[in-house]
Coordinates of N, CA, C and O in Angstrom, one line a residue:
X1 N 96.9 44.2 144.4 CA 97.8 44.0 145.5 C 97.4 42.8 146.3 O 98.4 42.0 146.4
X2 N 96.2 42.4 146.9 CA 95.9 41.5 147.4 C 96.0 40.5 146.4 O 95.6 39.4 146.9
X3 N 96.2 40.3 145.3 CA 96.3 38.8 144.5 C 97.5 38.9 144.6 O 97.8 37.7 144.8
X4 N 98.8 39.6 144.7 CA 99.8 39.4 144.7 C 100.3 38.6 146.0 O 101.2 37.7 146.1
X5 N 99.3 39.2 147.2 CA 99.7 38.4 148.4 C 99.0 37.3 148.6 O 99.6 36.6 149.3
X6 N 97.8 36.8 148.2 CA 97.6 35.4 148.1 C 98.3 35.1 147.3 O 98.5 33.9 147.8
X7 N 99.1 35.1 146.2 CA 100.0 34.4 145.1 C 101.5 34.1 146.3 O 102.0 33.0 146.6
X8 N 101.6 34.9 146.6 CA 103.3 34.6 147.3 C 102.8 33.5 148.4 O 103.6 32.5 148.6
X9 N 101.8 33.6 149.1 CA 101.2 32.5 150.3 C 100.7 31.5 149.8 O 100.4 30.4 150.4
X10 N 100.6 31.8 148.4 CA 100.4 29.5 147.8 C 101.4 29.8 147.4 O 101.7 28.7 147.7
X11 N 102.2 30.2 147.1 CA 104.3 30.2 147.0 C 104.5 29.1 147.5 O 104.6 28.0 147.0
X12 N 104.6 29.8 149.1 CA 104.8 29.7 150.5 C 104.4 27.8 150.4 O 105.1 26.8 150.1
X13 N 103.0 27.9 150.8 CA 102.7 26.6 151.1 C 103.2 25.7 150.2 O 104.1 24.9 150.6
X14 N 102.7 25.6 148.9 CA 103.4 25.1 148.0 C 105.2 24.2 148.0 O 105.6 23.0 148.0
X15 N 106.0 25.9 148.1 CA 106.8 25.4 148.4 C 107.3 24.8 149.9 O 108.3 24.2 149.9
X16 N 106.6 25.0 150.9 CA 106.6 24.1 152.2 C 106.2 22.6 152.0 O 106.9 21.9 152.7
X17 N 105.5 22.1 151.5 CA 105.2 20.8 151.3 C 105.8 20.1 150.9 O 106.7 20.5 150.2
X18 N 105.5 18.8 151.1 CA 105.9 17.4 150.2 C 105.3 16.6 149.3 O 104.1 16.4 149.4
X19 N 106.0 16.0 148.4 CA 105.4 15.4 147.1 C 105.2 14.5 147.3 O 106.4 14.0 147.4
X20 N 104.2 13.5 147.7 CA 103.9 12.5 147.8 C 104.2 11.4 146.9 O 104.2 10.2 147.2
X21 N 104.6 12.0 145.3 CA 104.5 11.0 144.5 C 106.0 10.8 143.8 O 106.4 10.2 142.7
X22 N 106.9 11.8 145.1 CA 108.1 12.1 144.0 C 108.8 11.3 145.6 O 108.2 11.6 146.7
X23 N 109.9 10.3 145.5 CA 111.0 10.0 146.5 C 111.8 11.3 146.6 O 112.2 12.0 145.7
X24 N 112.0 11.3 148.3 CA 113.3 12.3 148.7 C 114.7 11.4 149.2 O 115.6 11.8 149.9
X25 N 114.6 10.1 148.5 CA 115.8 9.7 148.4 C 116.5 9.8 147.6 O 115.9 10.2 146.6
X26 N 117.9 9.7 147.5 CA 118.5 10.2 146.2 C 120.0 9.8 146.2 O 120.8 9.8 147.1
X27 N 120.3 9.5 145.0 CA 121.6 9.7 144.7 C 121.9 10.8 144.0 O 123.0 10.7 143.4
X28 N 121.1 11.8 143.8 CA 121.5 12.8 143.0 C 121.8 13.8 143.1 O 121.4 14.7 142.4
X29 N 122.7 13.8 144.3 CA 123.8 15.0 145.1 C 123.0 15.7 146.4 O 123.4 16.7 147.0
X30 N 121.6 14.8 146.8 CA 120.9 15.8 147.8 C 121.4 15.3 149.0 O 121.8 14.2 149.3
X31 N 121.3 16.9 149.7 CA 122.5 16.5 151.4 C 121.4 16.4 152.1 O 120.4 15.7 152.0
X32 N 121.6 17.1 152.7 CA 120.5 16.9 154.2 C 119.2 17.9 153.8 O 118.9 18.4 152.7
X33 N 118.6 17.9 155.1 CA 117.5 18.4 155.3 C 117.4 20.0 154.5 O 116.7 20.3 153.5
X34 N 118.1 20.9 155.3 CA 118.6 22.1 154.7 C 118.6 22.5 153.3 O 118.0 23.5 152.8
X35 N 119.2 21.7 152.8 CA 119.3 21.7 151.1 C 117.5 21.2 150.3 O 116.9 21.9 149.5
X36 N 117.2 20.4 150.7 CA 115.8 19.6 150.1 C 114.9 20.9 150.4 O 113.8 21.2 149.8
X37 N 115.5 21.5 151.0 CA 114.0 23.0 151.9 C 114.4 24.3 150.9 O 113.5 25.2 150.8
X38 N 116.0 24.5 150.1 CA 116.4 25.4 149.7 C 115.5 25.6 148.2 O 115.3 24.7 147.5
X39 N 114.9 27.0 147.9 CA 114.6 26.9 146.6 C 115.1 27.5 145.4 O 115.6 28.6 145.3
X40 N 115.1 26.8 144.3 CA 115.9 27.5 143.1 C 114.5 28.1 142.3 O 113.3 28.0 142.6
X41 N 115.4 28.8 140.9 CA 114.7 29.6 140.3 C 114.9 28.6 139.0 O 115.8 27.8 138.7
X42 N 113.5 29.0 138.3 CA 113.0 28.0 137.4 C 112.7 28.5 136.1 O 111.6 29.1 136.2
X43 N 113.1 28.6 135.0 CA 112.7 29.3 133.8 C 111.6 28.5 133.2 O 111.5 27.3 133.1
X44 N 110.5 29.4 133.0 CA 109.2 29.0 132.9 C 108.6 28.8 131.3 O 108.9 29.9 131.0
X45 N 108.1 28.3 130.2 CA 107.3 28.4 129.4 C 106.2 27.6 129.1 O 106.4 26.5 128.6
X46 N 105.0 28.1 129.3 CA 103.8 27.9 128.9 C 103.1 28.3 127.7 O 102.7 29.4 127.4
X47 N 103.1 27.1 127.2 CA 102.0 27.6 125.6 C 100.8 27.1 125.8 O 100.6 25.9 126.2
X48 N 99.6 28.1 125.3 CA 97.9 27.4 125.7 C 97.7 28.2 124.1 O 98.2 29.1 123.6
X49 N 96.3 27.0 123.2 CA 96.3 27.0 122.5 C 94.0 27.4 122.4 O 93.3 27.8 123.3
X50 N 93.8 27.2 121.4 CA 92.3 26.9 121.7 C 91.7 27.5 119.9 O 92.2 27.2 118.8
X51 N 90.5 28.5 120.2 CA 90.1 28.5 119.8 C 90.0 29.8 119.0 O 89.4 30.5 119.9
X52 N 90.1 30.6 118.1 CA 90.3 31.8 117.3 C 89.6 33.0 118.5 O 88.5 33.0 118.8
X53 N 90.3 33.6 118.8 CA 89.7 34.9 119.6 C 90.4 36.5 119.6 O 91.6 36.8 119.7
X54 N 89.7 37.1 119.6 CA 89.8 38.5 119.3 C 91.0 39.2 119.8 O 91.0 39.6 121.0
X55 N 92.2 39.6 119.0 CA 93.4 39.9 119.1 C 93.6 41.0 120.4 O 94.5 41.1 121.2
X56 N 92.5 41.8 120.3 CA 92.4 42.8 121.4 C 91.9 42.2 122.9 O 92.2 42.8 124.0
X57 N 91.2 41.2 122.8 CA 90.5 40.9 124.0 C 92.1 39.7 124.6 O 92.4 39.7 125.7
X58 N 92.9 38.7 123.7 CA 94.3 37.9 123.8 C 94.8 39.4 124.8 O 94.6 39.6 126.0
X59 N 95.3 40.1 123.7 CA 96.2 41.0 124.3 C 95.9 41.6 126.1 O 96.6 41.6 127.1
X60 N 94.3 42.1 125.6 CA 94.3 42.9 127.4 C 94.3 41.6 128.3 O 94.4 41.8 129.5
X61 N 94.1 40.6 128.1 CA 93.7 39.3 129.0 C 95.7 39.2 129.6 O 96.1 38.8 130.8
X62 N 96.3 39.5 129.0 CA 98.0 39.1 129.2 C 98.0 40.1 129.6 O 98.4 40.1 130.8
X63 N 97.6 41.2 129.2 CA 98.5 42.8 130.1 C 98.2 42.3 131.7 O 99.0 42.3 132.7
X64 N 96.5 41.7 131.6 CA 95.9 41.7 133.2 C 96.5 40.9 133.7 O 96.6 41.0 134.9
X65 N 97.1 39.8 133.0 CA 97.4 38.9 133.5 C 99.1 39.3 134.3 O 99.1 39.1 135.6
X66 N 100.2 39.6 133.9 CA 101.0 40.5 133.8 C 100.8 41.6 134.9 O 101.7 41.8 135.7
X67 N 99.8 42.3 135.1 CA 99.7 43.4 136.2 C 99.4 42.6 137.7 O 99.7 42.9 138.8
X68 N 98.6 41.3 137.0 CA 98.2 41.0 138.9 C 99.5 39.8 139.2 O 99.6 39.1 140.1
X69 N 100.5 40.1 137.9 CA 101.3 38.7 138.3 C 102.7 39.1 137.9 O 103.2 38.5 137.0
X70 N 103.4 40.4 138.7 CA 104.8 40.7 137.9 C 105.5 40.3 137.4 O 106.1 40.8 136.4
X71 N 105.4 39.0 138.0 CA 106.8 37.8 137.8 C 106.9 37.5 136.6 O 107.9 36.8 136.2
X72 N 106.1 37.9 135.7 CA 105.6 37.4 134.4 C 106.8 38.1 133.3 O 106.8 39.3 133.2
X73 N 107.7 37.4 132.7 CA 108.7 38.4 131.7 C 107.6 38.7 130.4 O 107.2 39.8 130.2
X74 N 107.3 37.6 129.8 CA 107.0 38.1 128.7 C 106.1 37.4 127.9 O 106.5 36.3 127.7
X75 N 105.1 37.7 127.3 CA 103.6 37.1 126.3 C 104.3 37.4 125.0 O 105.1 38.2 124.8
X76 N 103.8 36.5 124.1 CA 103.9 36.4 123.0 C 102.3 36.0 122.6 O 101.9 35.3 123.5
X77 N 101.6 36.2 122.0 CA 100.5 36.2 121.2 C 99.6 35.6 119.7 O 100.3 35.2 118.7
X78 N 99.1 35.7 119.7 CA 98.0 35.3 118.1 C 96.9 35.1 118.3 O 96.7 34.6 119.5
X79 N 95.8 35.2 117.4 CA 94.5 35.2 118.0 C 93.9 33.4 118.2 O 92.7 33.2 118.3
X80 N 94.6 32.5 118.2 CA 94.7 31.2 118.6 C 95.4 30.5 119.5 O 95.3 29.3 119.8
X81 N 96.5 31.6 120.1 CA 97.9 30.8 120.5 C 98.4 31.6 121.6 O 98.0 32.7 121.6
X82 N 99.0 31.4 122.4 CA 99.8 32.4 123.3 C 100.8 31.6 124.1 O 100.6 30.5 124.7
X83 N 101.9 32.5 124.2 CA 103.1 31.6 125.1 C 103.6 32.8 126.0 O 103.8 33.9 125.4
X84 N 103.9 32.5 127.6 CA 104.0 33.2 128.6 C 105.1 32.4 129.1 O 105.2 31.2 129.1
X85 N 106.4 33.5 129.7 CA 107.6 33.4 129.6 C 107.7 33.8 131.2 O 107.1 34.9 131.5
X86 N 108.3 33.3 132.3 CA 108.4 33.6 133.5 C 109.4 32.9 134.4 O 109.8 31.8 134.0
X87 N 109.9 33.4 135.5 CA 110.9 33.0 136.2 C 110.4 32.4 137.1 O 109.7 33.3 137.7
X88 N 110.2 31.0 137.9 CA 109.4 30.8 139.0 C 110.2 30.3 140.3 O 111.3 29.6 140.1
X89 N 110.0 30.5 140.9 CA 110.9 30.2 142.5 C 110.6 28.9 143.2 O 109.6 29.0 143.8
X90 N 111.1 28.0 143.4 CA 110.6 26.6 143.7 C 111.6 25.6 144.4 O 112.8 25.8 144.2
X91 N 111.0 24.7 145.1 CA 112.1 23.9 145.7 C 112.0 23.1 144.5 O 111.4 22.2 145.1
X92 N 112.0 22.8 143.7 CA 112.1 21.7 142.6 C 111.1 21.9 141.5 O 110.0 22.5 141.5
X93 N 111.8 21.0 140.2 CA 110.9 21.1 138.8 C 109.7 20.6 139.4 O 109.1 20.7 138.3
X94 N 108.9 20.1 140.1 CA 107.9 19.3 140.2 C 107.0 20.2 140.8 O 105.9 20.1 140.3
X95 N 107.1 21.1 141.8 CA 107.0 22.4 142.4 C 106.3 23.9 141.7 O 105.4 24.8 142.0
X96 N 107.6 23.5 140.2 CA 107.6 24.7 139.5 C 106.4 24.3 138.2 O 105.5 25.0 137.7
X97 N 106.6 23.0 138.0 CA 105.8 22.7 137.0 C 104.1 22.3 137.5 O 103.1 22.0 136.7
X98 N 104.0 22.4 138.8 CA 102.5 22.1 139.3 C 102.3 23.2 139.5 O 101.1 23.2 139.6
X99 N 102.7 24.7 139.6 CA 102.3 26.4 140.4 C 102.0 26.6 138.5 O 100.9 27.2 138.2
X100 N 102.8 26.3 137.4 CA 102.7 26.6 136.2 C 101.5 26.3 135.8 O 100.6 27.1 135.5
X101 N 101.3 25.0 135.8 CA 99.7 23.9 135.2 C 98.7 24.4 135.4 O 97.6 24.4 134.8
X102 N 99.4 25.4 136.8 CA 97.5 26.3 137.6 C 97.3 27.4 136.7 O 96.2 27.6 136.2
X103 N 98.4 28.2 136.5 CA 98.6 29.3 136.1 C 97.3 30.1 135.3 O 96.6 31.0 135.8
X104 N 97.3 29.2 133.8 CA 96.1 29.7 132.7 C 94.5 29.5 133.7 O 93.6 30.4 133.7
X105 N 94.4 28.3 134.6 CA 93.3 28.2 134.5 C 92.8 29.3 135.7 O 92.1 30.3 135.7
X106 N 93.7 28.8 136.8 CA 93.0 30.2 137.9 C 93.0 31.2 137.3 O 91.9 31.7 137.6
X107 N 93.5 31.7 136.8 CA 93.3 33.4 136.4 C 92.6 33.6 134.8 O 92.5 34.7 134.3
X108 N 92.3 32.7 134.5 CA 91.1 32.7 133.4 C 89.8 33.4 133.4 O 89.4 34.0 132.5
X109 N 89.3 33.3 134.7 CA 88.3 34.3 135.0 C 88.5 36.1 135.2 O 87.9 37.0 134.7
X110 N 89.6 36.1 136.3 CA 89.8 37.5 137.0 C 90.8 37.9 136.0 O 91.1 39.1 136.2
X111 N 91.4 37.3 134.8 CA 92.2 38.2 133.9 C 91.4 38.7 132.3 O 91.5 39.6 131.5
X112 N 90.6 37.4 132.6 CA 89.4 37.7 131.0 C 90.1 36.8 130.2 O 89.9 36.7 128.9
X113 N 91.1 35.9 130.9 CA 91.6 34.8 129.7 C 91.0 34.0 128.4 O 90.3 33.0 128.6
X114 N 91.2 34.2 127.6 CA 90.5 33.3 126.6 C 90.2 31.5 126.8 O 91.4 31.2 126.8
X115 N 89.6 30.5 127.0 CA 89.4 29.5 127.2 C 90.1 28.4 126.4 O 89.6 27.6 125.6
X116 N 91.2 28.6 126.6 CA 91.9 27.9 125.8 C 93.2 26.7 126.7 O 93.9 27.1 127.6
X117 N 93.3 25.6 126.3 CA 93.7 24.6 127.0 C 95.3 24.9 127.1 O 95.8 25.7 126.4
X118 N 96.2 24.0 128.2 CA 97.5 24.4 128.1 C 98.0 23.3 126.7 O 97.3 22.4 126.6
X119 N 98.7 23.3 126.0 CA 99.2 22.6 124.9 C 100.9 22.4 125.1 O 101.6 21.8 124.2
X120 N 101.3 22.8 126.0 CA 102.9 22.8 126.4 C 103.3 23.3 127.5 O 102.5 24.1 128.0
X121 N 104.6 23.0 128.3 CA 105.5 23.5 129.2 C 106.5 22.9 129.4 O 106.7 21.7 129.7
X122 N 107.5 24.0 129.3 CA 109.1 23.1 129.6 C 109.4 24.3 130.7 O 109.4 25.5 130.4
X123 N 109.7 23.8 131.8 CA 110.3 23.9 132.7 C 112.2 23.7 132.9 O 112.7 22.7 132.5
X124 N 112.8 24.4 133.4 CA 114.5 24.4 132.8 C 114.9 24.8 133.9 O 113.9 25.3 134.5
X125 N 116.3 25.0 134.8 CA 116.8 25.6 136.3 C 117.7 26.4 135.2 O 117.9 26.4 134.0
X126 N 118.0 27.5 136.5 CA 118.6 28.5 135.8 C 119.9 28.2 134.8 O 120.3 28.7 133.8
X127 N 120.4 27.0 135.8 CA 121.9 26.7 135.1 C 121.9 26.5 133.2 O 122.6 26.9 132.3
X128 N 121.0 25.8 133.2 CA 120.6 24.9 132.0 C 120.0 26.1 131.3 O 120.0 25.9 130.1
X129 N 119.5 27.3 131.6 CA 118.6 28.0 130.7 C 119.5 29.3 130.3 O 119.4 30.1 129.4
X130 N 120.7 29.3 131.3 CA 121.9 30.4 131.0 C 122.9 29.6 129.9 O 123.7 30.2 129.3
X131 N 122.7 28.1 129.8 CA 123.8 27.6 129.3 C 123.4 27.1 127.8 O 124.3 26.5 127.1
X132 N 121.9 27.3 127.3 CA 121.1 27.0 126.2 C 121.8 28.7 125.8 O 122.7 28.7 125.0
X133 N 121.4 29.5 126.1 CA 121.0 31.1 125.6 C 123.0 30.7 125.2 O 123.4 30.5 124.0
X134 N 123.6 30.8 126.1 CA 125.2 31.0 125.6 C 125.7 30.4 124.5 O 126.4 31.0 123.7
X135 N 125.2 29.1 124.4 CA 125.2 27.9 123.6 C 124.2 28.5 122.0 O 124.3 27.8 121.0
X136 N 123.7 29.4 122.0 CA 123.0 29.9 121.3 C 121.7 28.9 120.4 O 121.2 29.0 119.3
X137 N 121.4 28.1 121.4 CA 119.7 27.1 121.3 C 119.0 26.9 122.1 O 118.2 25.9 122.3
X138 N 119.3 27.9 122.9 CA 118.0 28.2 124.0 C 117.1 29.1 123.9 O 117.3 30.1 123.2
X139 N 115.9 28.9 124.5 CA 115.1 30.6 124.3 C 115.5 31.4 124.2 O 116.5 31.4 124.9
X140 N 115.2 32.4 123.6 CA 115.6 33.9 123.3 C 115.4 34.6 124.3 O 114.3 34.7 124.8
X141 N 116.1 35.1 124.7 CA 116.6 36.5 126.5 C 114.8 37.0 126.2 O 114.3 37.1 125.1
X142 N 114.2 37.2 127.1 CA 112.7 38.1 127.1 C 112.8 39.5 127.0 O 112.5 40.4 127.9
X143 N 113.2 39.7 125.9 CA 113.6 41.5 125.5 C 112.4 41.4 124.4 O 112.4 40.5 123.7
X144 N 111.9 42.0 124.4 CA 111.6 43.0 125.1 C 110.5 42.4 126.0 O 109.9 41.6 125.5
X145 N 110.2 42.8 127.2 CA 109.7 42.6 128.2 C 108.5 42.6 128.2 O 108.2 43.7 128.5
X146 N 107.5 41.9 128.0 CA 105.7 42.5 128.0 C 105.1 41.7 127.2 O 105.5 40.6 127.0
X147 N 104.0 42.2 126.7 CA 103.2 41.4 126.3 C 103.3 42.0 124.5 O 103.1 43.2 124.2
X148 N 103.7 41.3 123.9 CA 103.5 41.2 122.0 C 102.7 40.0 121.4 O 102.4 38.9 121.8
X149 N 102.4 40.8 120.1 CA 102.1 39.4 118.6 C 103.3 39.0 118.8 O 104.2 39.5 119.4
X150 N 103.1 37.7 118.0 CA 104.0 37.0 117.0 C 104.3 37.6 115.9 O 105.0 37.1 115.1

């Protein structure tokens, strides 16, 4: 319960801040102040890759991971490989994709994660990730929900 509430308070700050490295000027439909502050929802995937490790020790490392982190839809697995599927809340891709980058390594310790580097992330807004799935070449809906093999 307390990782859940330090998680939503680097949310918080996170999304309170500003990107130093990104312009808030724009011609790309942004209005005022109000809007730049509003946050959207971010369809998440992470693949981390490494070193051969024990199917049982992958698996409970995602359940843990998963219990201290709801938001989590869904693990996919192998004893080299794993991809973690989630919705993230953000004022922007830049937002969503720096809270993701942390993801594997903070919780590597306190979930029993295997040591294995990130090797991928595509980040997508909801619009674009409802309109792949319809379009039928987007990710697959996270049914079933949880942590599996490949």
């Amino acid at each position: 319960m307390c990782g859940a509430d330090t998680r939503s308070a680097d949310r918080r700050r996170l999304v309170g801040r500003a990107l130093t490295s990104v312009g808030t000027g724009g011609g790309d439909g942004g209005g005022g102040g109000e809007e730049r502050d509003a946050t959207r929802l971010w369809h998440v995937t992470l693949s981390v890759s490494g070193k051969p490790a024990p199917l049982s020790e992958v698996r409970r490392g995602l359940e843990q991971l998963a219990y201290d982190h709801p938001f989590l839809l869904t693990s996919r697995y192998a004893d080299d490989h794993a991809e973690i599927r989630y919705w993230e809340e953000a004022r922007d891709l830049h937002d969503a994709a720096a809270v993701a980058l942390r993801l594997w390594g903070e919780h590597r310790s306190s979930a029993k994660l295997p040591p294995w580097e990130i090797v991928g992330l595509e980040v997508i807004d909801r619009a674009t990730y409802h309109q792949r799935v319809a379009e039928g070449y987007g990710p697959p809906p996270a049914h079933p929900v949880g942590v599996h093999p490949y």
